[in-house]
Amino acid sequence: AIEELDCVRGGFDYDTDGAVIKLNRFDLRERIGNTAKAPRWAIAYKYAPEQVQTRLNSIVIQVGRTGTLTPVAELEPVFVDGSTISRATLHNEEEIGRKDIRIGDTVIIEKRGDVIPGIISVVRHLRPSGTEAFDMLAATGSQCPECGGSIHKDEKFVAWRCVNTNCPAQAAQRLEHFAARTALDIDCLGDIVSDKLVEHQLVSNPLDLFDLTVEQLGTLNLGNEGEPRVFGEKNATKLVDSVERARAMGLDRWLFALAIPELGRTTAAVLAKFHKDIAAVAQSELLQDVIILDELGEELGRINPRSRKNKPASQQEKTEREQRYKELVEEIQKSVARLAEIGFAIVTKENGSHPPNYTTEVGPSVARSLLAWFGSENGRGILQRLVNLGIDPQGTEPIEDGIGKGVFTGKTFVITGTLPSLSREEAKVKIEANGGKTTGSVSKKTDFLLAGKKAGSKLIKAESLEVAILDEAIFLKMCDK
């Protein structure tokens, strides 16, 4: 069936990137059931993406919101999987070197996930003579292409970064990120408006938005002197109103909006579940514990008395190491048990006289990045600015014993479609914060279907089983009870 569909799907009036094989009897579906994330009675298959050849004309360097310098391929335009592609990210210097991609090469590209263009490989026999391997320092002249500031590469990472926190490109990117629907959802603040606000020196930090007036924004020229295009009072009013609404946004949204390096939406939602407010995150003992555990683990590896690579030089050293090893294991066990008790860690295996296998809700790299950011001059300044503005983002913090208690205690949710303001992860956090749980498919055991736009088959199934259906507005009202 998969192969037959692959042969005919090119003639459909719509694009397809895969197929799903389902059991076509509801009684058997009920018997087979679901995992925590997906039904067992359905299997998804992804078709291989279309690949085409084109020429790499040049490599330009873009600066992201955290200062990361990203090389981007400028390609000879080519039609791929429904659209014309002229650019593709090259990720970083190391990735370019691994694939030996050079300007002038004929390259094979595809859309990863049928969405994001990427270079898969180089057609080596078509390479012109005289090409040179890519070098970031040579390509940039050892300075940021946007602000001319210094660039630096940490030994632990593959990316080069602009170290100038006042870099206009970073400021504009941070501003656009701050306003994103998954962050603080500020209307009328896209890339062009962000660029112009920075260009006209109205905003250098996203929190500057709270000082802007409708009068200032209304006259903002989004064009140029020859072809002016005014932002307008109507758009300015929408933007200012959205900024004011953002004051009441939750801690998860604010943490994500601040563009803290290595912090994504999912981790931001986790942090909001375990901390009262943003000040608590900045001084988080949980994050400090994660870092200490990582350091203890590193020391454990170094002093392991049974190490083959680093054997003790004497019996005395072996005895000392054995004692220290025992102390470290006990310390790790106690710390992990304390984190597991509140739900911030999961022990996957106890190992007796050796440290347990465990995972924490936030990893050590992210923990270090967060605490370093809040401890930096920039981070401390933002915290103080929030205080001055009277903004105090609150976490969900529903747990004392690791189990949420609330209006949804004992209830099972399924989330489907696109919600107006919440991501699925954010909705899931709210459900769990109020004692509920989520699953991947609708069944007789489902209590609520939280449905957004384009809900699809799950909505039909819920209606047939008479499952209670909630939209986002009703769901949020229930959360507030």
Short mmCIF file of C-alpha atoms in Angstrom, two decimals:
data_model
loop_
_atom_site.label_atom_id
_atom_site.label_comp_id
_atom_site.label_asym_id
_atom_site.label_seq_id
_atom_site.Cartn_x
_atom_site.Cartn_y
_atom_site.Cartn_z
CA ALA A 1 0.00 0.00 0.00
CA ILE A 2 2.86 2.37 0.84
CA GLU A 3 4.55 1.70 -2.52
CA GLU A 4 1.29 2.07 -4.46
CA LEU A 5 0.58 5.39 -2.78
CA ASP A 6 4.10 6.59 -3.55
CA CYS A 7 3.47 5.94 -7.24
CA VAL A 8 0.26 8.00 -7.39
CA ARG A 9 0.76 10.75 -4.77
CA GLY A 10 2.52 13.02 -7.29
CA GLY A 11 -0.83 13.46 -9.06
CA PHE A 12 -2.70 14.64 -5.96
CA ASP A 13 -3.97 18.23 -5.72
CA TYR A 14 -2.03 18.62 -2.49
CA ASP A 15 1.48 17.80 -1.25
CA THR A 16 2.16 14.66 0.77
CA ASP A 17 5.28 13.59 2.65
CA GLY A 18 4.20 10.27 4.11
CA ALA A 19 1.42 7.84 4.84
CA VAL A 20 -0.22 6.28 7.89
CA ILE A 21 -1.34 2.65 8.06
CA LYS A 22 -4.23 2.19 10.46
CA LEU A 23 -6.24 -0.71 11.79
CA ASN A 24 -9.72 -0.16 10.34
CA ARG A 25 -11.76 -1.72 13.16
CA PHE A 26 -12.55 0.38 16.22
CA ASP A 27 -13.01 -2.67 18.46
CA LEU A 28 -9.49 -3.91 17.65
CA ARG A 29 -8.08 -0.42 18.14
CA GLU A 30 -9.61 -0.41 21.60
CA ARG A 31 -8.02 -3.78 22.41
CA ILE A 32 -4.56 -2.80 21.14
CA GLY A 33 -4.64 0.55 22.94
CA ASN A 34 -2.03 3.30 23.03
CA THR A 35 1.36 4.13 24.40
CA ALA A 36 1.81 7.33 26.44
CA LYS A 37 2.50 9.23 23.22
CA ALA A 38 0.84 7.45 20.30
CA PRO A 39 -1.66 4.76 19.30
CA ARG A 40 -0.39 1.22 18.78
CA TRP A 41 -2.95 0.66 16.02
CA ALA A 42 -1.36 3.13 13.58
CA ILE A 43 2.10 3.30 11.99
CA ALA A 44 3.45 6.38 10.20
CA TYR A 45 5.77 6.09 7.20
CA LYS A 46 7.86 8.96 5.84
CA TYR A 47 8.82 9.01 2.16
CA ALA A 48 12.36 9.91 1.16
CA PRO A 49 12.53 13.62 0.21
CA GLU A 50 13.19 14.73 -3.36
CA GLN A 51 16.87 15.52 -4.08
CA VAL A 52 18.15 17.84 -6.83
CA GLN A 53 21.47 19.29 -7.99
CA THR A 54 22.34 22.98 -8.08
CA ARG A 55 25.36 25.28 -7.80
CA LEU A 56 26.68 26.94 -4.65
CA ASN A 57 27.35 30.54 -5.67
CA SER A 58 28.52 32.00 -2.36
CA ILE A 59 28.46 31.67 1.42
CA VAL A 60 27.13 34.55 3.52
CA ILE A 61 27.27 34.87 7.31
CA GLN A 62 24.15 35.62 9.37
CA VAL A 63 24.15 36.73 13.01
CA GLY A 64 21.53 35.22 15.32
CA ARG A 65 19.90 36.51 18.50
CA THR A 66 22.58 34.97 20.75
CA GLY A 67 25.41 36.19 18.52
CA THR A 68 25.94 32.88 16.74
CA LEU A 69 27.48 33.28 13.28
CA THR A 70 25.71 30.94 10.87
CA PRO A 71 27.02 30.35 7.33
CA VAL A 72 24.26 30.29 4.71
CA ALA A 73 24.59 28.92 1.19
CA GLU A 74 23.49 31.18 -1.67
CA LEU A 75 22.36 28.73 -4.35
CA GLU A 76 21.48 28.86 -8.02
CA PRO A 77 17.65 28.87 -7.70
CA VAL A 78 16.16 25.41 -8.21
CA PHE A 79 12.66 23.93 -7.84
CA VAL A 80 12.44 21.36 -5.03
CA ASP A 81 9.34 19.66 -3.69
CA GLY A 82 6.87 22.40 -4.54
CA SER A 83 8.94 25.57 -4.15
CA THR A 84 12.00 27.38 -5.52
CA ILE A 85 15.04 27.18 -3.25
CA SER A 86 17.87 29.72 -3.40
CA ARG A 87 19.32 29.49 0.14
CA ALA A 88 20.16 26.78 2.65
CA THR A 89 21.74 26.85 6.08
CA LEU A 90 25.22 25.34 6.42
CA HIS A 91 24.96 25.26 10.24
CA ASN A 92 28.60 25.92 11.18
CA GLU A 93 32.21 25.81 10.02
CA GLU A 94 32.71 22.26 11.28
CA GLU A 95 29.75 20.94 9.27
CA ILE A 96 31.06 22.64 6.12
CA GLY A 97 34.47 21.06 6.68
CA ARG A 98 32.99 17.62 7.33
CA LYS A 99 31.15 17.68 3.99
CA ASP A 100 34.00 19.61 2.30
CA ILE A 101 31.59 22.16 0.81
CA ARG A 102 33.22 24.89 -1.28
CA ILE A 103 32.02 27.92 -3.21
CA GLY A 104 31.51 26.92 -6.85
CA ASP A 105 30.62 23.31 -6.01
CA THR A 106 27.71 21.44 -7.53
CA VAL A 107 25.71 20.25 -4.54
CA ILE A 108 22.78 17.95 -3.88
CA ILE A 109 20.02 19.51 -1.80
CA GLU A 110 16.75 18.37 -0.26
CA LYS A 111 14.08 19.71 2.06
CA ARG A 112 14.57 18.12 5.46
CA GLY A 113 11.17 17.16 6.75
CA ASP A 114 9.93 18.46 3.38
CA VAL A 115 10.33 21.98 4.81
CA ILE A 116 13.91 23.08 5.56
CA PRO A 117 16.40 23.18 2.65
CA GLY A 118 19.76 21.56 3.32
CA ILE A 119 22.86 20.49 1.42
CA ILE A 120 23.25 16.72 1.56
CA SER A 121 26.51 16.25 -0.32
CA VAL A 122 28.90 17.59 -2.95
CA VAL A 123 29.26 16.20 -6.49
CA ARG A 124 33.06 16.01 -6.32
CA HIS A 125 33.79 15.21 -9.97
CA LEU A 126 32.05 18.47 -11.00
CA ARG A 127 34.17 20.64 -8.68
CA PRO A 128 35.93 23.48 -10.58
CA SER A 129 39.67 23.93 -10.14
CA GLY A 130 41.03 26.50 -7.72
CA THR A 131 38.35 26.17 -5.03
CA GLU A 132 39.37 26.70 -1.42
CA ALA A 133 38.18 25.14 1.83
CA PHE A 134 35.89 27.40 3.87
CA ASP A 135 37.45 29.30 6.76
CA MET A 136 35.28 31.43 9.08
CA LEU A 137 38.03 33.88 10.01
CA ALA A 138 38.89 34.44 6.35
CA ALA A 139 35.21 34.76 5.38
CA THR A 140 34.51 37.37 8.06
CA GLY A 141 37.86 39.14 8.26
CA SER A 142 37.93 38.03 11.93
CA GLN A 143 35.05 40.36 12.82
CA CYS A 144 31.26 40.34 13.03
CA PRO A 145 29.81 41.07 9.57
CA GLU A 146 27.04 43.18 11.14
CA CYS A 147 28.76 45.33 13.78
CA GLY A 148 32.48 44.84 13.17
CA GLY A 149 32.95 43.54 16.70
CA SER A 150 35.19 40.69 17.80
CA ILE A 151 34.18 37.10 17.19
CA HIS A 152 35.09 34.15 19.40
CA LYS A 153 34.83 30.37 19.34
CA ASP A 154 34.62 28.50 22.63
CA GLU A 155 36.63 25.27 22.60
CA LYS A 156 33.60 23.33 23.85
CA PHE A 157 31.35 24.46 20.98
CA VAL A 158 31.46 24.42 17.19
CA ALA A 159 29.90 27.85 16.64
CA TRP A 160 31.60 31.22 16.32
CA ARG A 161 29.88 34.10 18.15
CA CYS A 162 29.89 37.87 18.04
CA VAL A 163 30.82 38.95 21.57
CA ASN A 164 29.27 42.43 21.23
CA THR A 165 25.94 42.25 23.11
CA ASN A 166 24.98 45.60 21.52
CA CYS A 167 25.32 44.21 17.99
CA PRO A 168 22.32 45.56 15.98
CA ALA A 169 21.73 42.22 14.27
CA GLN A 170 21.51 40.45 17.62
CA ALA A 171 19.25 43.16 19.03
CA ALA A 172 16.81 42.89 16.11
CA GLN A 173 16.78 39.08 16.27
CA ARG A 174 16.21 39.12 20.04
CA LEU A 175 13.38 41.61 19.61
CA GLU A 176 11.65 39.47 16.98
CA HIS A 177 12.09 36.39 19.18
CA PHE A 178 10.73 38.28 22.20
CA ALA A 179 7.54 39.03 20.26
CA ALA A 180 7.06 35.56 18.76
CA ARG A 181 3.72 33.79 19.24
CA THR A 182 5.44 31.11 21.33
CA ALA A 183 7.13 33.79 23.45
CA LEU A 184 5.16 36.93 24.48
CA ASP A 185 2.91 36.98 21.39
CA ILE A 186 3.23 40.70 20.59
CA ASP A 187 1.17 41.82 17.60
CA CYS A 188 2.64 43.71 14.62
CA LEU A 189 6.26 43.09 15.62
CA GLY A 190 7.86 41.04 12.85
CA ASP A 191 11.31 41.15 11.31
CA ILE A 192 10.91 44.45 9.41
CA VAL A 193 9.50 46.34 12.41
CA SER A 194 12.20 44.85 14.66
CA ASP A 195 14.94 45.93 12.26
CA LYS A 196 13.56 49.46 12.01
CA LEU A 197 13.10 49.89 15.77
CA VAL A 198 16.76 49.01 16.26
CA GLU A 199 17.90 51.04 13.25
CA HIS A 200 16.12 54.16 14.55
CA GLN A 201 17.54 53.51 18.04
CA LEU A 202 14.08 53.27 19.62
CA VAL A 203 14.93 49.83 21.01
CA SER A 204 18.24 48.24 21.93
CA ASN A 205 16.82 45.81 24.50
CA PRO A 206 13.41 44.09 24.22
CA LEU A 207 12.33 45.65 27.53
CA ASP A 208 12.61 49.06 25.85
CA LEU A 209 9.25 48.19 24.25
CA PHE A 210 7.54 48.99 27.56
CA ASP A 211 8.69 52.62 27.26
CA LEU A 212 7.35 53.20 23.73
CA THR A 213 4.17 55.15 23.01
CA VAL A 214 1.63 54.97 20.21
CA GLU A 215 2.84 58.39 19.04
CA GLN A 216 6.45 57.21 18.72
CA LEU A 217 5.53 54.02 16.92
CA GLY A 218 2.87 55.49 14.67
CA THR A 219 5.37 57.61 12.73
CA LEU A 220 7.99 54.84 12.38
CA ASN A 221 9.15 54.63 8.76
CA LEU A 222 9.32 51.01 7.62
CA GLY A 223 10.52 52.01 4.17
CA ASN A 224 13.27 54.42 3.18
CA GLU A 225 13.57 58.11 2.40
CA GLY A 226 12.70 57.59 -1.26
CA GLU A 227 9.76 55.28 -0.57
CA PRO A 228 8.49 55.94 2.97
CA ARG A 229 6.02 53.53 4.56
CA VAL A 230 4.61 54.59 7.91
CA PHE A 231 3.80 51.99 10.58
CA GLY A 232 0.58 53.83 11.45
CA GLU A 233 -1.47 54.53 14.56
CA LYS A 234 -3.64 51.42 14.22
CA ASN A 235 -0.66 49.04 14.16
CA ALA A 236 1.08 51.06 16.87
CA THR A 237 -1.96 50.72 19.14
CA LYS A 238 -2.07 46.95 18.60
CA LEU A 239 1.61 46.66 19.42
CA VAL A 240 1.41 48.77 22.59
CA ASP A 241 -1.69 46.88 23.79
CA SER A 242 0.09 43.56 23.20
CA VAL A 243 3.12 44.75 25.13
CA GLU A 244 0.90 45.64 28.08
CA ARG A 245 -0.76 42.20 27.95
CA ALA A 246 2.68 40.62 28.06
CA ARG A 247 3.14 41.93 31.61
CA ALA A 248 0.80 39.20 32.84
CA MET A 249 2.37 36.35 30.85
CA GLY A 250 3.65 33.36 32.82
CA LEU A 251 7.22 32.57 33.78
CA ASP A 252 7.62 29.96 31.03
CA ARG A 253 6.82 32.52 28.32
CA TRP A 254 9.13 35.13 29.82
CA LEU A 255 12.06 32.77 30.22
CA PHE A 256 11.78 31.68 26.60
CA ALA A 257 11.28 35.27 25.39
CA LEU A 258 14.54 36.47 26.96
CA ALA A 259 16.56 34.39 24.45
CA ILE A 260 18.82 32.82 27.07
CA PRO A 261 21.43 30.64 25.32
CA GLU A 262 20.51 26.92 25.22
CA LEU A 263 17.07 27.51 26.76
CA GLY A 264 14.15 26.25 24.66
CA ARG A 265 10.38 26.29 25.18
CA THR A 266 10.18 22.85 26.76
CA THR A 267 12.87 23.54 29.36
CA ALA A 268 11.35 26.96 30.08
CA ALA A 269 8.03 25.25 30.83
CA VAL A 270 9.79 22.78 33.15
CA LEU A 271 11.54 25.60 35.03
CA ALA A 272 8.22 27.41 35.49
CA LYS A 273 6.79 24.26 37.05
CA PHE A 274 9.53 24.11 39.69
CA HIS A 275 10.10 27.81 40.49
CA LYS A 276 7.89 30.51 41.97
CA ASP A 277 9.17 33.41 39.86
CA ILE A 278 12.05 34.60 37.71
CA ALA A 279 14.15 35.63 40.72
CA ALA A 280 13.90 32.05 41.99
CA VAL A 281 15.23 30.74 38.67
CA ALA A 282 18.15 33.18 38.79
CA GLN A 283 19.20 31.76 42.18
CA SER A 284 17.91 28.23 41.58
CA GLU A 285 19.21 25.64 44.03
CA LEU A 286 17.85 22.93 41.74
CA LEU A 287 20.08 24.10 38.89
CA GLN A 288 23.03 24.39 41.25
CA ASP A 289 22.38 20.81 42.40
CA VAL A 290 22.38 19.62 38.77
CA ILE A 291 25.76 21.28 38.19
CA ILE A 292 27.21 19.86 41.42
CA LEU A 293 26.00 16.38 40.45
CA ASP A 294 27.73 16.73 37.09
CA GLU A 295 30.96 17.82 38.78
CA LEU A 296 30.75 14.94 41.26
CA GLY A 297 30.27 12.54 38.36
CA GLU A 298 33.34 13.93 36.61
CA GLU A 299 35.43 13.54 39.76
CA LEU A 300 34.10 10.02 40.20
CA GLY A 301 35.38 9.13 36.74
CA ARG A 302 38.80 10.63 37.45
CA ILE A 303 39.43 8.89 40.78
CA ASN A 304 37.80 5.53 40.04
CA PRO A 305 40.18 3.06 41.75
CA ARG A 306 39.38 0.43 39.10
CA SER A 307 40.17 2.70 36.17
CA ARG A 308 42.31 1.03 33.50
CA LYS A 309 43.38 4.33 31.97
CA ASN A 310 44.31 5.98 35.26
CA LYS A 311 45.45 3.22 37.60
CA PRO A 312 46.49 4.11 41.17
CA ALA A 313 50.27 4.41 41.49
CA SER A 314 50.35 2.66 44.88
CA GLN A 315 48.24 0.66 47.31
CA GLN A 316 47.89 3.75 49.50
CA GLU A 317 46.55 5.79 46.58
CA LYS A 318 44.14 2.96 45.74
CA THR A 319 42.85 2.92 49.33
CA GLU A 320 42.42 6.71 49.32
CA ARG A 321 40.59 6.56 46.02
CA GLU A 322 38.28 3.79 47.24
CA GLN A 323 37.34 5.90 50.26
CA ARG A 324 36.75 9.00 48.15
CA TYR A 325 34.78 6.96 45.60
CA LYS A 326 32.49 5.70 48.37
CA GLU A 327 31.96 9.25 49.67
CA LEU A 328 31.14 10.54 46.19
CA VAL A 329 28.65 7.74 45.52
CA GLU A 330 26.84 8.45 48.80
CA GLU A 331 26.73 12.17 48.02
CA ILE A 332 25.39 11.53 44.51
CA GLN A 333 22.78 9.06 45.80
CA LYS A 334 21.50 11.54 48.40
CA SER A 335 21.34 14.42 45.93
CA VAL A 336 19.60 12.38 43.23
CA ALA A 337 17.10 11.01 45.79
CA ARG A 338 16.31 14.56 46.93
CA LEU A 339 15.70 15.70 43.34
CA ALA A 340 13.68 12.57 42.52
CA GLU A 341 11.44 13.16 45.54
CA ILE A 342 10.18 16.43 44.07
CA GLY A 343 10.02 15.11 40.51
CA PHE A 344 13.08 16.96 39.18
CA ALA A 345 15.03 13.73 38.59
CA ILE A 346 14.16 10.18 37.55
CA VAL A 347 16.25 7.22 38.70
CA THR A 348 16.34 4.66 35.89
CA LYS A 349 18.54 2.13 37.68
CA GLU A 350 19.97 1.65 41.16
CA ASN A 351 23.54 0.34 41.12
CA GLY A 352 24.25 -0.59 44.73
CA SER A 353 27.70 0.67 45.71
CA HIS A 354 27.98 2.58 42.43
CA PRO A 355 26.14 5.79 41.43
CA PRO A 356 22.58 5.36 40.13
CA ASN A 357 21.60 5.90 36.52
CA TYR A 358 19.41 9.00 36.45
CA THR A 359 18.16 11.90 34.36
CA THR A 360 17.27 15.40 35.51
CA GLU A 361 14.56 17.65 34.09
CA VAL A 362 17.26 20.16 33.11
CA GLY A 363 20.72 19.05 32.02
CA PRO A 364 24.03 20.45 33.35
CA SER A 365 24.89 22.37 30.18
CA VAL A 366 21.58 24.26 30.22
CA ALA A 367 21.83 24.77 33.99
CA ARG A 368 25.28 26.36 33.63
CA SER A 369 24.10 28.54 30.75
CA LEU A 370 21.08 29.78 32.72
CA LEU A 371 22.95 30.64 35.91
CA ALA A 372 25.80 32.23 33.95
CA TRP A 373 23.32 34.38 32.01
CA PHE A 374 21.47 35.54 35.13
CA GLY A 375 24.81 36.21 36.82
CA SER A 376 26.14 38.28 33.92
CA GLU A 377 25.96 42.06 33.78
CA ASN A 378 23.31 41.79 31.06
CA GLY A 379 21.22 39.27 33.04
CA ARG A 380 21.39 41.27 36.27
CA GLY A 381 20.41 44.39 34.36
CA ILE A 382 17.35 42.69 32.88
CA LEU A 383 16.24 41.40 36.28
CA GLN A 384 16.51 44.90 37.74
CA ARG A 385 14.69 46.39 34.75
CA LEU A 386 11.82 43.94 35.26
CA VAL A 387 11.59 45.04 38.89
CA ASN A 388 11.57 48.71 37.83
CA LEU A 389 8.79 47.98 35.32
CA GLY A 390 6.74 46.17 37.94
CA ILE A 391 6.87 42.90 35.99
CA ASP A 392 7.06 39.71 38.05
CA PRO A 393 6.43 36.61 35.90
CA GLN A 394 4.99 33.80 38.01
CA GLY A 395 5.63 30.08 37.69
CA THR A 396 3.04 27.34 37.89
CA GLU A 397 4.86 25.69 40.83
CA PRO A 398 2.07 23.27 41.70
CA ILE A 399 4.11 20.57 43.36
CA GLU A 400 5.41 19.84 46.81
CA ASP A 401 5.40 16.05 46.61
CA GLY A 402 6.05 15.73 42.88
CA ILE A 403 2.37 15.29 41.99
CA GLY A 404 0.19 18.13 40.77
CA LYS A 405 -3.14 18.63 42.55
CA GLY A 406 -5.89 20.73 41.04
CA VAL A 407 -9.01 21.00 38.96
CA PHE A 408 -7.84 18.26 36.54
CA THR A 409 -6.73 15.70 39.14
CA GLY A 410 -7.32 12.22 37.75
CA LYS A 411 -8.42 13.56 34.34
CA THR A 412 -6.96 12.53 30.97
CA PHE A 413 -6.53 15.03 28.13
CA VAL A 414 -5.80 14.77 24.43
CA ILE A 415 -4.58 17.92 22.66
CA THR A 416 -5.23 18.44 18.96
CA GLY A 417 -5.09 21.23 16.39
CA THR A 418 -3.42 24.64 16.66
CA LEU A 419 -4.35 26.61 19.78
CA PRO A 420 -4.62 30.44 19.54
CA SER A 421 -1.84 31.30 22.02
CA LEU A 422 -0.60 28.16 23.76
CA SER A 423 1.82 25.65 22.32
CA ARG A 424 0.98 22.01 22.98
CA GLU A 425 3.85 21.81 25.46
CA GLU A 426 2.53 24.84 27.34
CA ALA A 427 -0.97 23.37 27.46
CA LYS A 428 0.48 20.07 28.68
CA VAL A 429 2.34 21.85 31.48
CA LYS A 430 -0.89 23.57 32.60
CA ILE A 431 -2.77 20.27 32.56
CA GLU A 432 -0.09 18.53 34.62
CA ALA A 433 0.18 21.53 36.96
CA ASN A 434 -3.51 21.06 37.73
CA GLY A 435 -3.22 17.33 38.35
CA GLY A 436 -4.15 15.97 34.92
CA LYS A 437 -2.25 13.95 32.33
CA THR A 438 -2.10 13.85 28.52
CA THR A 439 -2.14 10.99 26.00
CA GLY A 440 -1.70 10.85 22.26
CA SER A 441 -5.07 9.53 21.09
CA VAL A 442 -8.76 9.65 21.95
CA SER A 443 -10.43 6.68 23.63
CA LYS A 444 -13.30 5.93 26.02
CA LYS A 445 -10.91 6.74 28.86
CA THR A 446 -10.34 10.30 27.60
CA ASP A 447 -12.01 12.95 29.77
CA PHE A 448 -11.29 16.10 27.71
CA LEU A 449 -10.21 16.96 24.18
CA LEU A 450 -8.49 20.35 24.03
CA ALA A 451 -9.09 21.38 20.43
CA GLY A 452 -7.69 24.19 18.31
CA LYS A 453 -7.90 24.97 14.59
CA LYS A 454 -7.62 22.06 12.12
CA ALA A 455 -8.40 19.52 14.83
CA GLY A 456 -9.06 16.71 12.33
CA SER A 457 -9.87 13.08 13.08
CA LYS A 458 -9.35 13.32 16.85
CA LEU A 459 -12.22 15.79 17.07
CA ILE A 460 -14.49 13.47 15.08
CA LYS A 461 -13.53 10.53 17.31
CA ALA A 462 -14.13 12.58 20.47
CA GLU A 463 -17.58 13.61 19.27
CA SER A 464 -18.48 9.99 18.48
CA LEU A 465 -17.41 8.92 21.99
CA GLU A 466 -19.10 11.95 23.60
CA VAL A 467 -15.83 13.18 25.08
CA ALA A 468 -16.00 16.73 26.51
CA ILE A 469 -14.44 19.18 24.03
CA LEU A 470 -12.76 22.36 25.25
CA ASP A 471 -11.45 25.35 23.34
CA GLU A 472 -8.50 27.31 24.70
CA ALA A 473 -10.62 30.04 26.32
CA ILE A 474 -12.70 27.57 28.36
CA PHE A 475 -9.58 25.56 29.21
CA LEU A 476 -7.80 28.65 30.59
CA LYS A 477 -10.85 29.62 32.66
CA MET A 478 -10.87 26.14 34.18
CA CYS A 479 -7.15 26.45 34.96
CA ASP A 480 -7.82 29.71 36.83
CA LYS A 481 -10.40 28.15 39.17
#
